[in-house]
Coordinates of C-alpha atoms and ligand atoms in Angstrom, one line a residue:
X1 CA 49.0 -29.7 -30.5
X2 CA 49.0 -26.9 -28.0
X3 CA 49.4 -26.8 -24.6
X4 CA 46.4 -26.1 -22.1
X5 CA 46.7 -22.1 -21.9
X6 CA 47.7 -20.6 -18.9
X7 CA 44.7 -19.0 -16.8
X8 CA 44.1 -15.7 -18.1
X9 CA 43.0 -13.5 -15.1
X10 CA 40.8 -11.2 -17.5
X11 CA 38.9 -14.1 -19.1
X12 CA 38.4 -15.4 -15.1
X13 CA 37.2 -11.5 -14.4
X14 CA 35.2 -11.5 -17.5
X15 CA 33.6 -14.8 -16.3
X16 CA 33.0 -13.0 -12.6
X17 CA 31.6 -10.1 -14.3
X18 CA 29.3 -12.5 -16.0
X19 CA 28.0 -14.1 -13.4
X20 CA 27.6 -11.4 -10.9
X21 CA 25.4 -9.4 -14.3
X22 CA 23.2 -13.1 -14.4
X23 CA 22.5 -12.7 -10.6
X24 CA 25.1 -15.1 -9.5
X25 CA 26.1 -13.4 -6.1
X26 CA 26.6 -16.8 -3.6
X27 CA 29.3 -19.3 -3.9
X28 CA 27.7 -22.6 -2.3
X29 CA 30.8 -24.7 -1.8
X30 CA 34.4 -23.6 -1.1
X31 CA 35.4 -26.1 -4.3
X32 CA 34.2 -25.8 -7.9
X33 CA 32.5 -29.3 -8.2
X34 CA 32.2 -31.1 -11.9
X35 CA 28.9 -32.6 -11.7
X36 CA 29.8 -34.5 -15.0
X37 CA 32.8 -36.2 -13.7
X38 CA 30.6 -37.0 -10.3
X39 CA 28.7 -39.9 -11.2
X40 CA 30.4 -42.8 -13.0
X41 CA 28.5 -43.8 -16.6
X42 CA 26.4 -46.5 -16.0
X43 CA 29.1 -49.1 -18.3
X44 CA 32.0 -48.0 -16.5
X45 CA 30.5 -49.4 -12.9
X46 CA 31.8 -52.4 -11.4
X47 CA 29.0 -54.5 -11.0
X48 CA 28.9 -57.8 -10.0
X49 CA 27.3 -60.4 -12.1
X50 CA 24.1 -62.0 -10.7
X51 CA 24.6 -65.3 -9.2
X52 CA 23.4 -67.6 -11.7
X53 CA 24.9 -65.8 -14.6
X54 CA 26.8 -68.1 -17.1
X55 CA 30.6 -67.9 -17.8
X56 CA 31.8 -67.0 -20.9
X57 CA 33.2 -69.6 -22.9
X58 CA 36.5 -70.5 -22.6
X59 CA 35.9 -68.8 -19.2
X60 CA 37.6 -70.8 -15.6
X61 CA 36.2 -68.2 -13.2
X62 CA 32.9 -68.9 -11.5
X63 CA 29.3 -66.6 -11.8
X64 CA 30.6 -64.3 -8.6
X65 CA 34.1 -64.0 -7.2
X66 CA 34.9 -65.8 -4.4
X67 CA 35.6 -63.3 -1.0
X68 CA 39.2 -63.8 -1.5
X69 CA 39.3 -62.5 -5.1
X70 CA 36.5 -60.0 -4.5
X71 CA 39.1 -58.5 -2.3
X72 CA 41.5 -57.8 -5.0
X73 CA 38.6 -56.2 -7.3
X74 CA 39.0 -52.3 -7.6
X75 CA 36.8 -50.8 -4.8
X76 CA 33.3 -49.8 -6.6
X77 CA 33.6 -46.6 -6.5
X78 CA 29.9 -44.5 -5.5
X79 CA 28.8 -41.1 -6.4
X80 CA 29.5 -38.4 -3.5
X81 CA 25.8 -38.7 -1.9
X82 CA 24.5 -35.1 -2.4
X83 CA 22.3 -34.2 0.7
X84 CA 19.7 -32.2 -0.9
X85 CA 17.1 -32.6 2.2
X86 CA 14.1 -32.4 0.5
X87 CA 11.8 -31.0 3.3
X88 CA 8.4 -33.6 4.2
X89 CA 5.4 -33.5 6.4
X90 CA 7.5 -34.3 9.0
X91 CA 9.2 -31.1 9.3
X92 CA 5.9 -29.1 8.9
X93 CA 4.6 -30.7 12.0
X94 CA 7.5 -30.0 13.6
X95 CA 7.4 -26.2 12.6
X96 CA 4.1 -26.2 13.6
X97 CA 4.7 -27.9 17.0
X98 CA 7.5 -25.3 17.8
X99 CA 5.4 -22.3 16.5
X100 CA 2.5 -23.2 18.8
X101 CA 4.6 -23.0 21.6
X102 CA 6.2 -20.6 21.8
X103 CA 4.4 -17.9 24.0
X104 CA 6.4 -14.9 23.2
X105 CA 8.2 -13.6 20.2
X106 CA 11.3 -14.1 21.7
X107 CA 10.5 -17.9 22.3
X108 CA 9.5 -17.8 18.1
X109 CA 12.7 -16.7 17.5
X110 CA 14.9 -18.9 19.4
X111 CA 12.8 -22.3 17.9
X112 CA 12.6 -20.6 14.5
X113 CA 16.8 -20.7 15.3
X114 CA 17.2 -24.0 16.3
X115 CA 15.3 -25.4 13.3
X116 CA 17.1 -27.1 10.8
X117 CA 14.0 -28.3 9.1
X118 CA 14.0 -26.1 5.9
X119 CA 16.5 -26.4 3.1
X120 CA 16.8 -22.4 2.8
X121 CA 18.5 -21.8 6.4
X122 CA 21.3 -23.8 5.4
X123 CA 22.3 -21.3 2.5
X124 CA 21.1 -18.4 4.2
X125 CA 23.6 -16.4 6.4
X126 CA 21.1 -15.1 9.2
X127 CA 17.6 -16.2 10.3
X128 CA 15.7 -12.8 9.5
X129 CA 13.0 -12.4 11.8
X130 CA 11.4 -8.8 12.3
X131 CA 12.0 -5.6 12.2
X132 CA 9.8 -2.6 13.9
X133 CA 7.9 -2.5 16.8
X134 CA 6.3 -5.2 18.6
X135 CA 3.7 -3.1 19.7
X136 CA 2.2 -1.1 16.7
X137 CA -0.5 -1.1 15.2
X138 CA 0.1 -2.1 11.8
X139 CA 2.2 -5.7 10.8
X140 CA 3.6 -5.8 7.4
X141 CA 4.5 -9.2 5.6
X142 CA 6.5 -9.9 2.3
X143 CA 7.7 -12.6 0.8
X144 CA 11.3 -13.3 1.7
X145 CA 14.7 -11.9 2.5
X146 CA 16.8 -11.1 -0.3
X147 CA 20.6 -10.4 -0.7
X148 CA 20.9 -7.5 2.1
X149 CA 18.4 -8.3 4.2
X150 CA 20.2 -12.1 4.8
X151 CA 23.3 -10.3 5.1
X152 CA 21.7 -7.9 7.9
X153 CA 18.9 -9.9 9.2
X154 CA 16.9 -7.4 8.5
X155 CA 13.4 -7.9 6.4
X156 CA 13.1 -4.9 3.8
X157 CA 16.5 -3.5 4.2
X158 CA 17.4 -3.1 0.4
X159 CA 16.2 -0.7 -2.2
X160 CA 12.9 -2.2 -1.6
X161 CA 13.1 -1.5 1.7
X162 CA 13.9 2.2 1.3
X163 CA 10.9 2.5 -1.3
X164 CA 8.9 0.9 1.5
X165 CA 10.0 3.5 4.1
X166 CA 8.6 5.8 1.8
X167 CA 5.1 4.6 1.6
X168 CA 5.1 4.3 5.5
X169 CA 6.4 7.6 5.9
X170 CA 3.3 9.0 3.6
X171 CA 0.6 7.8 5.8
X172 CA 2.9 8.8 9.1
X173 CA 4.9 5.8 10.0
X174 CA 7.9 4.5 10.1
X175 CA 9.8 1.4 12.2
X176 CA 8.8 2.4 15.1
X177 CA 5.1 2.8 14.6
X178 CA 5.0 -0.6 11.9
X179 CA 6.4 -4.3 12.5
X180 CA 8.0 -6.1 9.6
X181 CA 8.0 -10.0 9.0
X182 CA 8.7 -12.6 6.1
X183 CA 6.2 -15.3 5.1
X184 CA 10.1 -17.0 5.0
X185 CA 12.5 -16.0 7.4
X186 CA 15.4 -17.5 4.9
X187 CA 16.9 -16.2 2.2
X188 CA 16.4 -18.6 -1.2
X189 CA 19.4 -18.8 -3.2
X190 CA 19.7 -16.8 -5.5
X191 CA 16.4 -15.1 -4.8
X192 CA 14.9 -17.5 -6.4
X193 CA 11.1 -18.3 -5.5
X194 CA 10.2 -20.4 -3.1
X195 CA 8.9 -23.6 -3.3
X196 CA 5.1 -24.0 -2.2
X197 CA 6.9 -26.7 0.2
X198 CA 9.6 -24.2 1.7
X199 CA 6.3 -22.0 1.9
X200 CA 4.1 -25.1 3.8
X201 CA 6.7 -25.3 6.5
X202 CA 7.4 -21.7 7.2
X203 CA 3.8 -20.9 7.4
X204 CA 3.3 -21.9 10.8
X205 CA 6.4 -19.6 12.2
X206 CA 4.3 -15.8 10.4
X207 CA 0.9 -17.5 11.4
X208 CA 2.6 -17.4 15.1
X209 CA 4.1 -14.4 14.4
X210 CA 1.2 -12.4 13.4
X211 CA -0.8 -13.9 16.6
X212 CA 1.8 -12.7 18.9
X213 CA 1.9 -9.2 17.6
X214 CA -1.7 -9.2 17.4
X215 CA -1.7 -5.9 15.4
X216 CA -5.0 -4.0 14.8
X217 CA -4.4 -3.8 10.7
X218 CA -2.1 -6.8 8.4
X219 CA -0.9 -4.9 5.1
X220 CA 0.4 -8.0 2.6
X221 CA 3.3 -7.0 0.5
X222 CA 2.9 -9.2 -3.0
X223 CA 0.7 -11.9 -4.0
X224 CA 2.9 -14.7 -2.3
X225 CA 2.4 -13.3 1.3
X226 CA -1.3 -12.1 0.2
X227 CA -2.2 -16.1 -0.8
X228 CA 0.1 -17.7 1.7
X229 CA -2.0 -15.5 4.7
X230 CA -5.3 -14.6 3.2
X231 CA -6.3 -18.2 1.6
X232 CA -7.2 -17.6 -1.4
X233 CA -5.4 -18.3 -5.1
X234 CA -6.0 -14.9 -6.6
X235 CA -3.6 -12.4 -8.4
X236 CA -2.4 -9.5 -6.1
X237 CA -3.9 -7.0 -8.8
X238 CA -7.1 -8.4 -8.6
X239 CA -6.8 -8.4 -4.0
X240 CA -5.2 -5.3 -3.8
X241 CA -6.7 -2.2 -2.0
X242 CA -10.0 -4.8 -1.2
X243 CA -9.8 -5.9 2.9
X244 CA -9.6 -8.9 3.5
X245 CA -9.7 -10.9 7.0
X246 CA -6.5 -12.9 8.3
X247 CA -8.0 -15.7 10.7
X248 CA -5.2 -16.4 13.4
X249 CA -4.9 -20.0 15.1
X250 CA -6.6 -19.2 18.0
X251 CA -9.7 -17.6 16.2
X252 CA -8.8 -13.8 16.0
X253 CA -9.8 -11.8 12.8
X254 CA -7.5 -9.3 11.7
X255 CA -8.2 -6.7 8.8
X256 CA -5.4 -7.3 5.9
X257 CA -5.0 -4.8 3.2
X258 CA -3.3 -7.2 0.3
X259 CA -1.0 -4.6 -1.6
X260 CA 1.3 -4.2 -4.1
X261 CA 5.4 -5.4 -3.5
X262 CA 7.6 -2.8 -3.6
X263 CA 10.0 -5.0 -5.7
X264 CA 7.4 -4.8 -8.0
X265 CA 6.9 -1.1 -7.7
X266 CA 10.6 -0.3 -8.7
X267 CA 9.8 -2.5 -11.6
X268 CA 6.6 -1.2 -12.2
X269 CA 6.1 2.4 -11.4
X270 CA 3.4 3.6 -12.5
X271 CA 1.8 1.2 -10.2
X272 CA 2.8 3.4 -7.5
X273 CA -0.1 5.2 -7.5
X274 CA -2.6 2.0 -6.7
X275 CA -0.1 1.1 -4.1
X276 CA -0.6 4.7 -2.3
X277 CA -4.7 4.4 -2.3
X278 CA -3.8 0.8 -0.6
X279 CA -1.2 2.6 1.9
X280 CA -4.4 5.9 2.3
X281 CA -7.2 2.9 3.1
X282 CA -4.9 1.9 5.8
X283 CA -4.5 5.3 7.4
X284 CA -8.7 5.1 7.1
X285 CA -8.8 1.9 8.9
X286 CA -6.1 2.9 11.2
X287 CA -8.2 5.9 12.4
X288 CA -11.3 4.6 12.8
X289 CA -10.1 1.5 14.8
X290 CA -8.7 4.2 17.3
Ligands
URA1 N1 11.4 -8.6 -0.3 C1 10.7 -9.2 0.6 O1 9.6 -9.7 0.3 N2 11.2 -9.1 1.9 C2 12.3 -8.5 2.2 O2 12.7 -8.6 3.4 C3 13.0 -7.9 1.2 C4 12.6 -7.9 -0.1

């Protein structure tokens, strides 16, 4: 037999070098855990016999152990309970109750902060709320934060965000003249998508958002914002470059321009050019709202 092998450091920095090409770029726990060795197969549990279970033959001990021999028995030994808060109605109301009153943006921030109601904050490393100005004219909303923008809490500060900051700058604006926000304001590990209930409790926070700026024109960046914020089910290539309305709370209706994601744009470039007759109806709309 041979011994275990030493730990190579190339295989460990081929494995890194694996992981980081699959898209593995967060570590969740400081310790490596073995979910296999976790949970105790179902044989191996100590479980005490039912009451009126019969001893074996030949048997002299009783159907349960009296307290004084239970005290010697090997303490049962449970699973690590693995906290994986799975969000309810509870915390939507909640979201909702702290979106509604807050009165400024400021005040959104500061509850959207304190929450602890959604599973994403607690990998995420910053609460990414906006970027822009408060006071233009035009709102933009994407899906999520993604590896740079958590790390800057920043929305659209990647290479989607520098493909963005093109299209602005081709109908004249730029991050002075535009306000940026996230249907989620939390990074999903991993990037992964998130879940329609992540998406139900964040909702209220952008809905608030989007009140508060009040701006005269909504652009939608992907299908998730476009459905999440328009109502409707449909594919982002069938709703882009149509207007559509966004109904706030309180009753206001404010233009939306559902368009394509830049993400998908870097993906999918020859689709820039639908995306720029989008970006060209919003300079139309801009100018003749005054
Ligand atoms: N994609 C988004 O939808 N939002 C960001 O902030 C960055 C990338």
């Amino acid at each position: 037999m041979t011994a275990a092998s030493p730990i190579n450091r190339q295989d460990l920095a081929d494995l890194l070098a694996f992981y980081a090409s699959a898209g593995v770029d967060e570590a969740l726990e400081d310790q490596p855990v073995n979910r296999f060795a976790e949970a105790p197969k179902p044989a191996e549990r100590a479980v005490a016999p039912p009451a009126d279970a019969v001893a074996p033959p030949g048997s002299t001990s009783t159907s349960r152990p009296e307290p004084a021999d239970r005290a010697n028995l090997p303490p049962v030994t449970r699973a690590p309970l693995i906290t994986a808060a799975v969000p309810d109605e509870a915390q939507a109301a909640l979201a909702r109750h702290l979106a509604t009153t807050a009165t400024t943006l400021d005040e959104l921030r500061q509850h959207m902060a304190a929450f602890d109601g959604c599973n994403l904050k607690a990998t995420a490393k910053n609460l990414v709320f906006a970027d822009g100005n408060p006071e233009a004219a035009v709102m933009l909303v994407g899906e999520a934060p993604g590896r740079d923008e958590d790390i800057e809490g920043l929305p659209f500060v990647g290479r989607s965000g520098r493909l963005l900051d093109r299209m602005l700058a081709a109908i004249g604006l730029d991050r002075t003249s535009a306000y940026i926000a996230n249907v989620i304001p939390w990074r999903p590990p991993g990037n992964r998508t998130p879940t329609p209930h992540e998406t139900e409790i964040c909702r209220p926070f952008i809905e608030r958002q989007i009140e508060l700026v009040n701006p005269k024109v909504l652009i939608n960046l992907g299908g998730p914002s476009a459905k999440t914020l328009l109502n409707t089910s449909e594919g982002i290539l069938r709703l882009r470059g149509n207007w559509r309305v966004h109904t706030t709370a309180s009753g206001i209706a404010i233009p939306a321009m559902p368009t394509l994601h830049p993400a998908y744009l870097l993906r999918t470039p020859a689709h820039k050019k639908l995306a720029w007759r989008d970006f060209l109806e919003v300079k139309a709309k801009l100018r003749a709202l005054g």
